[in-house]
XYZ file of C-alpha atoms in Angstrom:
412
model
C 18.354 63.682 -57.446
C 14.918 63.049 -57.872
C 14.104 63.761 -61.515
C 9.987 64.419 -62.374
C 7.868 61.041 -63.674
C 6.251 61.488 -67.149
C 3.211 63.216 -65.853
C 4.808 65.663 -64.442
C 6.610 67.037 -67.618
C 3.576 66.141 -69.921
C 1.507 68.692 -67.536
C 4.583 71.029 -67.551
C 4.569 71.350 -71.131
C 0.992 72.238 -71.371
C 1.392 74.637 -68.588
C 4.211 76.178 -70.407
C 2.458 76.332 -73.857
C -0.993 77.687 -72.573
C 1.061 80.665 -71.060
C 2.826 81.332 -73.397
C 0.431 81.303 -76.313
C -2.481 82.972 -74.112
C 0.245 85.806 -72.995
C 1.250 86.262 -77.124
C -2.260 86.698 -77.917
C -2.812 89.001 -75.499
C -0.064 91.162 -75.492
C -0.218 91.821 -78.860
C -3.946 92.776 -78.339
C -2.629 95.143 -75.692
C 0.447 96.642 -78.311
C -2.858 97.176 -80.801
C -4.606 99.111 -78.312
C -1.160 101.560 -77.769
C -1.009 99.818 -74.324
C 2.276 98.295 -72.934
C 2.890 93.975 -73.725
C 2.281 93.658 -69.793
C -0.808 94.515 -69.614
C -1.949 91.999 -72.496
C 0.236 89.429 -70.173
C -1.558 90.184 -66.618
C -4.734 89.867 -68.522
C -3.566 86.395 -69.346
C -2.697 85.462 -66.574
C -6.041 86.473 -64.872
C -7.693 84.136 -67.483
C -5.580 81.242 -66.723
C -6.571 81.234 -63.449
C -8.954 80.967 -61.114
C -10.224 84.499 -61.601
C -11.558 82.933 -64.816
C -10.877 79.541 -66.198
C -10.999 77.989 -62.649
C -14.497 79.569 -61.720
C -16.074 78.702 -65.766
C -13.812 75.300 -65.892
C -12.532 74.272 -62.973
C -11.737 70.654 -63.439
C -9.506 72.050 -66.419
C -8.188 74.843 -64.341
C -7.301 71.981 -61.560
C -5.898 69.463 -64.356
C -3.325 71.689 -65.595
C -2.223 74.397 -62.577
C -3.377 72.597 -59.531
C -3.256 68.215 -59.951
C 0.592 68.248 -60.317
C 2.734 70.101 -57.563
C 6.299 68.241 -58.605
C 5.223 70.530 -62.109
C 4.111 73.268 -60.008
C 7.391 73.567 -57.972
C 8.734 73.535 -61.702
C 6.705 76.284 -63.285
C 8.221 77.832 -60.085
C 11.707 77.671 -61.220
C 10.780 79.262 -64.660
C 9.330 82.417 -62.685
C 11.698 82.599 -60.054
C 14.397 83.161 -63.198
C 12.101 85.236 -65.194
C 12.054 87.366 -62.335
C 15.808 88.063 -61.632
C 16.077 88.313 -65.778
C 13.378 91.104 -65.863
C 15.676 93.443 -63.121
C 18.619 92.117 -65.008
C 17.055 94.219 -67.898
C 15.496 96.510 -65.998
C 19.061 96.983 -64.843
C 20.439 97.419 -68.222
C 18.240 100.726 -69.032
C 20.004 101.967 -66.402
C 22.811 104.235 -68.050
C 24.888 105.797 -65.021
C 26.487 108.665 -66.884
C 23.058 109.634 -67.923
C 22.614 110.234 -64.554
C 25.640 111.972 -63.830
C 24.994 114.251 -66.812
C 21.353 116.041 -65.929
C 22.919 115.994 -61.970
C 21.137 118.128 -59.516
C 17.614 118.342 -61.584
C 17.548 114.814 -62.111
C 18.560 114.455 -58.404
C 16.356 116.769 -57.000
C 12.752 115.241 -59.001
C 13.965 111.863 -58.676
C 14.408 112.385 -54.678
C 11.380 114.572 -54.603
C 9.075 111.671 -56.584
C 10.794 109.182 -53.339
C 10.161 111.116 -50.986
C 6.984 112.843 -51.096
C 5.221 109.517 -52.175
C 6.905 107.450 -49.249
C 5.670 109.236 -46.964
C 2.308 109.214 -48.053
C 2.508 105.663 -48.851
C 4.022 105.042 -44.773
C 1.587 107.059 -42.791
C -1.256 105.830 -44.463
C -1.047 102.843 -43.607
C 0.738 103.464 -40.643
C -2.349 104.799 -39.151
C -5.142 103.285 -41.072
C -3.288 99.564 -40.789
C -6.702 97.675 -40.339
C -8.198 99.074 -43.670
C -5.351 98.245 -45.874
C -5.339 94.959 -44.582
C -2.363 94.535 -42.149
C -3.951 91.802 -39.883
C -0.981 90.812 -37.129
C 2.320 91.638 -39.251
C 4.445 94.088 -37.886
C 2.890 97.854 -38.568
C 6.080 99.226 -39.187
C 7.417 96.967 -41.365
C 3.954 96.758 -43.433
C 4.129 100.627 -43.759
C 7.685 101.216 -44.565
C 7.117 98.416 -47.595
C 3.896 100.568 -49.167
C 6.713 103.708 -48.733
C 8.402 101.977 -51.319
C 5.882 100.372 -53.181
C 4.355 103.815 -53.728
C 7.801 105.796 -54.658
C 9.032 103.061 -56.656
C 8.848 103.760 -60.978
C 9.443 101.511 -63.695
C 11.739 102.274 -65.797
C 11.511 100.107 -68.550
C 7.584 100.905 -68.690
C 8.811 104.970 -68.656
C 11.245 104.716 -71.503
C 8.467 102.884 -73.714
C 6.282 105.612 -73.374
C 9.110 108.468 -73.942
C 10.292 106.476 -77.386
C 6.183 106.420 -78.420
C 5.839 109.793 -77.932
C 9.590 111.197 -79.496
C 10.205 112.276 -76.294
C 13.140 110.380 -75.581
C 16.255 111.796 -76.538
C 15.211 115.635 -75.844
C 16.447 116.949 -72.333
C 12.202 116.622 -70.590
C 12.756 112.869 -71.738
C 16.675 112.782 -70.487
C 15.674 114.021 -67.529
C 12.713 111.650 -66.355
C 14.488 108.723 -67.722
C 17.926 109.979 -65.328
C 15.571 110.640 -62.033
C 13.928 107.115 -62.466
C 16.639 105.674 -62.753
C 17.991 107.010 -59.576
C 14.415 106.400 -57.754
C 14.604 103.053 -58.742
C 18.319 102.253 -57.432
C 17.347 103.723 -53.965
C 13.710 102.300 -53.633
C 15.477 98.856 -54.322
C 17.904 99.571 -51.871
C 14.938 100.722 -49.552
C 12.950 97.564 -49.983
C 16.066 94.807 -50.329
C 16.819 96.686 -46.317
C 12.991 96.364 -45.576
C 13.749 92.937 -46.400
C 16.566 91.987 -44.236
C 14.476 92.958 -41.466
C 12.198 90.324 -41.867
C 16.160 88.247 -41.559
C 14.349 85.745 -44.170
C 16.883 82.664 -44.571
C 20.273 84.997 -43.716
C 23.323 84.479 -41.622
C 23.996 88.154 -40.940
C 22.499 90.468 -38.697
C 20.337 92.895 -39.612
C 23.495 95.830 -39.345
C 25.827 93.282 -41.221
C 23.004 92.569 -44.465
C 22.528 96.039 -44.785
C 26.038 97.372 -44.471
C 27.166 94.802 -47.097
C 24.417 95.664 -48.985
C 25.660 99.271 -48.996
C 29.084 97.324 -50.081
C 27.622 95.634 -52.838
C 25.612 97.855 -54.455
C 28.888 101.137 -53.466
C 31.186 98.156 -55.737
C 28.872 97.130 -58.564
C 28.889 100.938 -59.227
C 32.140 101.593 -58.963
C 34.934 98.760 -59.278
C 32.367 96.219 -60.640
C 31.608 98.714 -63.289
C 35.494 99.188 -64.075
C 35.838 95.209 -64.230
C 33.292 95.086 -66.698
C 34.826 97.236 -68.842
C 38.360 95.604 -69.284
C 37.119 92.432 -69.250
C 34.718 92.834 -71.364
C 36.674 93.843 -74.937
C 38.500 90.871 -74.241
C 35.288 89.051 -74.065
C 34.288 90.422 -77.505
C 37.327 89.650 -79.443
C 38.137 86.222 -77.850
C 34.471 83.737 -77.437
C 32.283 83.812 -80.368
C 29.966 86.492 -80.693
C 27.514 87.346 -79.587
C 26.679 83.460 -77.632
C 30.063 84.471 -75.411
C 28.863 87.810 -73.944
C 25.493 86.662 -73.556
C 26.501 83.629 -71.500
C 28.969 84.906 -69.352
C 25.964 87.890 -68.715
C 24.039 85.407 -67.854
C 26.255 83.498 -64.935
C 27.458 86.900 -63.485
C 23.599 87.748 -63.155
C 23.209 84.661 -61.447
C 26.071 84.770 -59.267
C 24.412 88.358 -57.886
C 21.421 86.818 -57.282
C 22.418 83.777 -55.669
C 24.738 86.402 -53.480
C 22.213 88.955 -52.539
C 19.577 85.923 -52.101
C 22.370 84.746 -49.846
C 22.556 88.430 -47.917
C 18.943 87.905 -46.917
C 17.536 91.006 -48.865
C 16.508 89.434 -52.121
C 18.461 87.921 -55.642
C 16.437 90.238 -57.698
C 18.809 92.871 -56.129
C 21.965 91.152 -57.355
C 20.694 90.628 -60.857
C 19.653 94.337 -61.168
C 22.739 95.766 -59.701
C 25.001 93.888 -62.023
C 22.350 94.874 -64.846
C 23.168 98.920 -64.449
C 27.210 97.624 -63.978
C 27.305 95.815 -67.074
C 24.683 97.894 -68.885
C 26.563 101.313 -68.135
C 29.603 99.980 -69.910
C 30.421 101.302 -73.565
C 31.778 98.027 -74.546
C 28.539 96.081 -74.062
C 26.922 96.979 -78.051
C 22.926 97.913 -78.501
C 23.099 95.510 -79.995
C 23.935 92.651 -77.766
C 21.182 94.591 -75.352
C 19.028 94.007 -77.807
C 18.894 90.432 -78.210
C 19.066 90.035 -73.953
C 15.694 92.316 -74.479
C 14.078 90.063 -77.373
C 14.830 86.689 -75.275
C 14.231 88.241 -71.926
C 10.951 89.983 -73.079
C 9.168 87.806 -75.063
C 10.325 84.411 -73.114
C 10.647 84.880 -69.833
C 9.029 87.731 -68.691
C 5.374 86.556 -69.925
C 5.706 83.405 -67.974
C 6.130 86.246 -64.989
C 3.384 88.238 -65.361
C 0.848 85.160 -66.471
C 1.586 83.358 -63.155
C 0.786 86.232 -61.406
C -2.883 85.712 -62.072
C -3.042 81.798 -61.402
C -1.722 82.745 -57.722
C -5.085 84.799 -56.702
C -8.338 85.376 -57.820
C -8.729 88.930 -58.794
C -12.941 89.268 -58.302
C -13.244 87.598 -54.526
C -10.183 90.053 -53.093
C -11.073 92.748 -55.085
C -11.488 96.014 -52.821
C -12.983 99.472 -54.346
C -12.190 100.782 -51.573
C -8.884 99.878 -51.384
C -7.803 99.930 -54.589
C -9.264 103.430 -54.663
C -7.256 104.556 -51.168
C -3.850 102.917 -53.030
C -4.507 105.249 -56.772
C -4.596 108.507 -54.560
C -1.383 107.693 -52.803
C -0.279 106.417 -55.884
C -0.959 109.304 -57.940
C -1.328 112.442 -55.298
C 2.216 111.349 -54.158
C 4.433 111.255 -57.689
C 2.656 114.291 -59.654
C 3.227 116.651 -55.831
C 6.993 115.134 -55.751
C 8.090 115.123 -59.187
C 5.725 117.641 -60.650
C 7.630 120.010 -57.642
C 10.866 118.529 -58.459
C 10.496 119.343 -62.020
C 9.234 122.944 -61.262
C 12.047 123.658 -58.723
C 14.626 122.267 -61.577
C 13.341 125.417 -64.174
C 10.417 123.693 -65.982
C 7.366 125.611 -66.203
C 4.313 124.516 -64.160
C 2.669 122.437 -68.106
C 6.082 120.434 -68.300
C 6.263 119.990 -64.323
C 3.126 118.078 -64.568
C 4.279 115.930 -67.702
C 7.326 114.959 -65.649
C 4.957 113.777 -62.842
C 2.522 112.161 -64.869
C 5.405 109.855 -66.794
C 7.384 109.072 -63.176
C 3.877 107.765 -62.204
C 4.247 105.020 -64.252
C 4.875 101.382 -62.289
C 4.577 98.308 -64.212
C 6.060 95.331 -63.814
C 8.719 96.799 -60.739
C 5.240 97.246 -58.565
C 4.000 93.740 -59.241
C 7.456 92.318 -58.384
C 7.559 94.199 -55.728
C 4.090 93.422 -54.345
C 4.896 89.437 -55.086
C 7.824 89.747 -52.998
C 5.798 91.202 -49.671
C 3.093 88.601 -50.636
C 5.492 85.705 -50.634
C 6.441 86.729 -47.080
C 3.385 87.476 -46.178
C 4.025 91.290 -45.234
C 0.649 92.020 -47.533
C -2.567 90.186 -47.931
C -4.485 89.183 -51.553
C -6.707 91.775 -51.460
C -3.987 94.946 -50.751
C -1.790 92.739 -53.206
C -4.673 92.516 -56.433
C -4.892 96.784 -55.644
C -1.129 97.260 -56.331
C -1.672 94.864 -59.079
C -4.484 97.060 -60.662
C -2.674 100.508 -59.501
C 0.522 99.219 -61.416
C -1.790 98.616 -64.816
C -3.788 101.902 -64.501
C -0.705 103.899 -63.838
C 1.006 102.389 -66.807
C -1.556 102.899 -69.037
C -2.663 106.695 -68.543
C 1.236 108.057 -67.967
C 1.872 108.746 -71.588
C -2.015 110.627 -72.479
C -1.529 112.090 -69.016
C 1.645 113.879 -70.484
C 0.605 113.969 -73.656
C -2.413 116.334 -72.369
C 0.084 117.943 -70.152
C 2.246 119.455 -72.515
C -0.160 120.284 -75.256
C 0.575 123.424 -76.369
C 3.529 123.410 -74.523
C 7.418 122.778 -77.011
C 8.699 119.607 -76.059
C 11.863 121.098 -74.738
């Protein structure tokens, strides 16, 4: 087994230290301005990456991030784990009983909030594929990806915004959260099918992959949930707390990730589904969830978001018209789709608008989606930069726009 050399180890630790330090500083600054930590962490990455550090002091940037392929490979391993764990905690946020309790109205908001942006995100890139940056790939796959990218909602960002606004436990808050949950599960399912179309490393045929993916989703949300519910009380009673539940949940998260990666979809889908099944169990205490959250959100999440800035020069790949087009489609699709769904569900116009704005936050999920598409050669760097800018702007404006829409209307 090959190991890292002395210089590789030094380089790797310097990379990790620089990334975590800068991420913490900028996350604190972002939170002072009532913005999600992810905004600060992305900014830290842009500063450490080729955009700023690579332009101002190329020697230092090269020494830290470009001079050592082995250290970079080890860092990539950390980043892969970070993405899987991020999706695992996004899954933990999903409470299926909440989705059922909201019933039809959650379904109509999430389906319309998925279908309308999906159609807009599909049609424009399909007919204007060169404008959106499709070089020589498959136009249908590219447009399907764009549809999915426009229709996904970042559940963790939505939850944080609603908590900040004291709306989390209200009828409207619960409805937005339930809709975002349905939205996420369907969105990731569609994306995993798109990846299987690309046949990335799977030994199965396309039909088999889609079939096994659907069966795995159904299993995790039904039987998997029942098994976890039966096993968790034993784990809590017999094993050290919280060590037992933490190490076992991580182990099974990696197992589920390995299974879906082997299927040829992506490791994140398995981690997300395991998170959903585990988070929904009444035996998974809030305290245990909180420990997992703190650990991942403060150590692994910053590494992932900073690493985005290291990959790309955001100045040279920024195209204003492309970014504005992506922003217009993303705002229009979510606000019209989710807002109309809420209006149909009996909310007044102001409340429906607020629900549309709430569902518009894209956050980390959008960036993860974009990065996987970029790594698989589905999109180019310019479109990726446009998607990152859209994810940041929708996350930053979601809360203030909801407040504006709800002015003078009772919080229901």
